[in-house]
């Protein structure tokens, strides 16, 4: 099949590369000349494990190419995916659909013959209806079907998620579109990946409901973590105990500094706004959003408390900046708010992240970046683990003890056993556990 992917950001690039790997011919289109030029030069603009190899293989095989021009590839396409950004709109928190509708109008002008238009971007319920209206009102002669096909990719594991999905949700009741979408995902269907067909509006809501539920689960265990600290319980053991119940499951029950990234913050907010507009408020999600916003700042206060309530003039070493490991994504990362709280308190912040430092420079204030954990720990008054990168899981605490000014570790991801840190003479502050002082 000939497929066009409009938008070569995270979702578009991963989806396009994987669809090409299935044997389809895919053209990824983007208005950013710099992005397309980089991709054509073999440079992948995002960090995602395994993505560069898949792109290179399929470019060499002639199944994947890139273009700044939309019209020519769309005119020949069987399927056109819309994978442009839907950021939170300034002022009211609704999803900004201007890029989606602009893409739809350009696509509408260019399509020829029966074409399936697929929204891969995360969009509020009813967006597919509006895209279809644009076609019907402005280009009534065009033969198209508008389909919802939300993505469920985890950054850092996106290739696996695309090729071995829990489910593929497809929103359409158009028989021709059903057959086309079956063909798009036929390689996965042969591996028994479940294709779930439903109404378009239902499909659009499934994406928001899934992300909101997972965000709520994270926020739940974070609140239980706070209670554990007051009661002398261990949140990791509580999480394991409740996660063994198959009705609950053990995923997304890891206490930490709050959720961030490109999806959960904007999707929960967009669902809240959509529900309010339809006089059907989702109060659990409203509360989830408020708790998560407060939690990030609270983690900054937790670090300050570990430094005897005062960080003015003190050097704080931050390990990890991205919202999660195995990505360079800094969008709504907890580190941003935590570091700002420390800067507000007068701290001198030094930070290291394996992939996120270039992105961090665009969103974080005046801090110093180091070349590794030991570089920034020299003379530090506290070491703070914010992102659980693998290379932070086996730190040489004996070496660190000889370098720091004050032996304090604040582990916001609970990646170390308490005894492992305290035996080297550090005071250890975890999340949802009793603090252990040296």
Coordinates of C-alpha atoms in Angstrom, one line a residue, residues 52-280:
X52 CA 17.5 4.9 13.6
X53 CA 18.2 1.4 12.4
X54 CA 14.6 0.8 11.1
X55 CA 14.6 4.2 9.3
X56 CA 18.0 3.4 7.6
X57 CA 17.0 -0.1 6.6
X58 CA 13.7 1.0 5.0
X59 CA 15.2 4.1 3.3
X60 CA 17.8 1.8 1.8
X61 CA 15.1 -0.6 0.7
X62 CA 13.2 2.2 -1.0
X63 CA 10.1 1.7 1.2
X64 CA 10.5 4.9 3.3
X65 CA 11.1 8.5 2.0
X66 CA 10.6 12.0 3.3
X67 CA 9.1 15.1 1.7
X68 CA 8.3 18.7 2.4
X69 CA 5.7 18.5 -0.3
X70 CA 2.3 17.1 0.7
X71 CA 0.3 17.2 -2.6
X72 CA 2.2 14.8 -4.8
X73 CA 2.5 11.8 -2.3
X74 CA -1.1 12.4 -1.1
X75 CA -2.5 12.2 -4.7
X76 CA -1.1 8.7 -5.0
X77 CA -1.9 7.5 -1.5
X78 CA -4.3 4.8 -0.4
X79 CA -4.1 5.9 3.2
X80 CA -3.1 9.3 4.7
X81 CA -2.4 9.5 8.4
X82 CA -2.6 12.8 10.2
X83 CA 0.1 12.7 13.0
X84 CA 0.6 16.4 13.7
X85 CA 0.8 17.9 17.2
X86 CA -2.2 18.7 19.3
X87 CA -0.7 20.7 22.2
X88 CA -2.7 22.2 25.0
X89 CA -4.2 25.5 23.8
X90 CA -2.9 28.6 25.5
X91 CA -5.5 30.1 27.9
X92 CA -8.0 27.3 28.3
X93 CA -6.3 23.9 28.2
X94 CA -8.3 22.5 25.3
X95 CA -6.4 20.6 22.6
X96 CA -5.2 22.9 19.9
X97 CA -6.6 21.4 16.7
X98 CA -5.4 24.1 14.3
X99 CA -2.6 21.8 12.9
X100 CA -5.0 18.9 12.4
X101 CA -7.6 21.0 10.5
X102 CA -4.9 22.8 8.4
X103 CA -3.5 19.3 7.4
X104 CA -7.0 18.1 6.6
X105 CA -7.6 21.0 4.2
X106 CA -4.3 20.4 2.4
X107 CA -5.0 16.7 2.2
X108 CA -8.6 17.4 0.9
X109 CA -7.2 19.5 -1.9
X110 CA -4.7 16.9 -3.0
X111 CA -6.5 13.5 -2.7
X112 CA -7.5 11.6 -5.8
X113 CA -9.6 8.4 -5.9
X114 CA -10.9 6.7 -2.8
X115 CA -8.6 7.6 0.1
X116 CA -8.8 6.7 3.8
X117 CA -7.9 9.7 6.0
X118 CA -6.8 8.5 9.4
X119 CA -6.4 10.6 12.6
X120 CA -3.4 9.2 14.4
X121 CA -3.0 12.4 16.4
X122 CA -4.7 12.4 19.8
X123 CA -7.8 14.4 19.2
X124 CA -11.0 15.2 21.3
X125 CA -14.2 13.4 20.5
X126 CA -15.9 14.8 17.4
X127 CA -12.7 15.8 15.6
X128 CA -13.2 13.1 13.0
X129 CA -16.7 14.5 12.4
X130 CA -15.2 18.0 11.8
X131 CA -12.6 16.7 9.4
X132 CA -15.3 14.9 7.4
X133 CA -17.4 18.1 7.4
X134 CA -14.4 20.0 5.9
X135 CA -14.2 17.5 3.1
X136 CA -18.0 17.4 2.5
X137 CA -18.4 21.2 2.5
X138 CA -15.2 22.3 0.8
X139 CA -14.5 19.3 -1.5
X140 CA -17.8 17.4 -1.9
X141 CA -16.6 15.6 -5.0
X142 CA -13.7 13.8 -3.1
X143 CA -14.2 10.1 -2.3
X144 CA -12.9 9.7 1.2
X145 CA -13.5 8.0 4.6
X146 CA -12.3 9.5 7.8
X147 CA -11.1 7.0 10.4
X148 CA -9.8 7.3 14.0
X149 CA -6.8 5.1 14.8
X150 CA -5.2 6.4 18.1
X151 CA -1.7 5.5 19.1
X152 CA -0.6 3.8 22.3
X153 CA 3.1 4.2 22.1
X154 CA 5.3 4.4 25.2
X155 CA 8.4 6.6 24.6
X156 CA 11.5 4.4 25.0
X157 CA 9.6 1.3 24.0
X158 CA 7.7 2.6 20.9
X159 CA 9.0 0.1 18.4
X160 CA 7.9 -2.9 20.5
X161 CA 4.6 -1.2 21.2
X162 CA 3.9 -0.7 17.6
X163 CA 4.9 -4.2 16.5
X164 CA 3.5 -6.1 19.4
X165 CA 0.5 -4.0 20.5
X166 CA -2.1 -4.9 23.2
X167 CA -4.7 -3.8 20.7
X168 CA -5.2 -1.7 17.6
X169 CA -8.2 0.5 17.9
X170 CA -9.9 1.6 14.7
X171 CA -12.9 3.8 14.6
X172 CA -15.0 3.5 11.5
X173 CA -18.2 2.0 10.3
X174 CA -17.4 2.4 6.6
X175 CA -17.0 -1.1 5.0
X176 CA -14.4 0.1 2.5
X177 CA -12.4 1.7 5.2
X178 CA -12.5 -1.4 7.4
X179 CA -11.0 -3.4 4.6
X180 CA -8.3 -0.9 3.9
X181 CA -7.3 -0.7 7.6
X182 CA -7.3 -4.5 7.9
X183 CA -4.7 -4.4 5.0
X184 CA -2.6 -1.7 6.7
X185 CA -2.3 -3.8 9.8
X186 CA -2.4 -7.2 8.2
X187 CA 1.2 -8.1 9.2
X188 CA 0.2 -7.6 12.9
X189 CA -3.1 -9.4 12.5
X190 CA -1.1 -12.5 11.3
X191 CA 0.6 -12.3 14.7
X192 CA -2.8 -12.3 16.3
X193 CA -2.6 -8.6 17.4
X194 CA -6.3 -7.8 18.1
X195 CA -7.9 -5.3 15.8
X196 CA -10.8 -3.6 17.6
X197 CA -13.3 -1.9 15.4
X198 CA -15.8 0.5 16.9
X199 CA -17.5 3.8 16.1
X200 CA -15.2 6.8 15.4
X201 CA -16.3 8.8 18.4
X202 CA -15.8 5.8 20.6
X203 CA -12.3 5.3 19.3
X204 CA -11.4 8.9 20.0
X205 CA -12.6 8.6 23.6
X206 CA -10.8 5.3 24.2
X207 CA -7.5 7.1 23.8
X208 CA -8.3 9.8 26.3
X209 CA -9.9 7.4 28.7
X210 CA -6.9 5.1 28.7
X211 CA -4.4 7.8 29.4
X212 CA -6.6 9.4 32.0
X213 CA -6.9 6.0 33.8
X214 CA -3.2 5.4 33.8
X215 CA -2.5 8.9 35.0
X216 CA -5.0 8.4 37.8
X217 CA -3.3 5.1 38.8
X218 CA 0.1 6.9 39.0
X219 CA -1.5 9.6 41.1
X220 CA -3.2 7.1 43.4
X221 CA 0.0 5.4 44.3
X222 CA 1.7 8.7 44.8
X223 CA -0.9 9.7 47.4
X224 CA -0.5 6.2 49.0
X225 CA 3.2 6.9 49.1
X226 CA 2.7 10.1 51.1
X227 CA 0.5 8.2 53.6
X228 CA 3.2 5.5 53.9
X229 CA 5.7 8.1 54.9
X230 CA 3.4 9.2 57.7
X231 CA 2.5 5.7 58.9
X232 CA 5.9 4.1 58.6
X233 CA 4.8 1.7 55.8
X234 CA 6.7 0.9 52.5
X235 CA 4.9 2.0 49.3
X236 CA 6.9 -0.5 47.2
X237 CA 5.6 -3.4 49.2
X238 CA 2.1 -1.9 49.2
X239 CA 2.2 -1.6 45.4
X240 CA 3.4 -5.1 45.1
X241 CA 0.7 -6.4 47.4
X242 CA -2.2 -4.7 45.6
X243 CA -0.7 -5.2 42.1
X244 CA -0.8 -9.0 42.6
X245 CA -4.6 -8.7 42.4
X246 CA -5.2 -9.3 38.7
X247 CA -8.1 -6.8 38.8
X248 CA -5.6 -4.1 39.7
X249 CA -2.4 -5.2 38.0
X250 CA 1.1 -4.1 38.8
X251 CA 1.7 -1.6 36.0
X252 CA 1.8 2.2 36.7
X253 CA 2.1 1.6 40.5
X254 CA 5.6 3.1 40.9
X255 CA 5.6 6.0 43.3
X256 CA 7.6 9.0 42.2
X257 CA 7.6 12.7 41.4
X258 CA 4.5 12.7 39.3
X259 CA 3.8 12.1 35.6
X260 CA 5.0 14.2 32.7
X261 CA 5.7 13.8 29.0
X262 CA 3.9 14.6 25.8
X263 CA 0.7 12.6 26.5
X264 CA -0.6 12.4 30.1
X265 CA -0.5 16.1 31.0
X266 CA -2.2 17.4 27.9
X267 CA -4.6 14.5 27.4
X268 CA -5.9 14.6 31.0
X269 CA -6.4 18.3 30.7
X270 CA -8.1 18.0 27.3
X271 CA -10.5 15.3 28.6
X272 CA -11.4 17.5 31.6
X273 CA -12.2 20.5 29.3
X274 CA -14.2 18.3 26.9
X275 CA -16.2 16.9 29.8
X276 CA -16.9 20.3 31.2
X277 CA -18.1 21.6 27.8
X278 CA -20.6 18.8 27.7
X279 CA -21.8 19.3 31.3
X280 CA -20.4 15.9 32.3

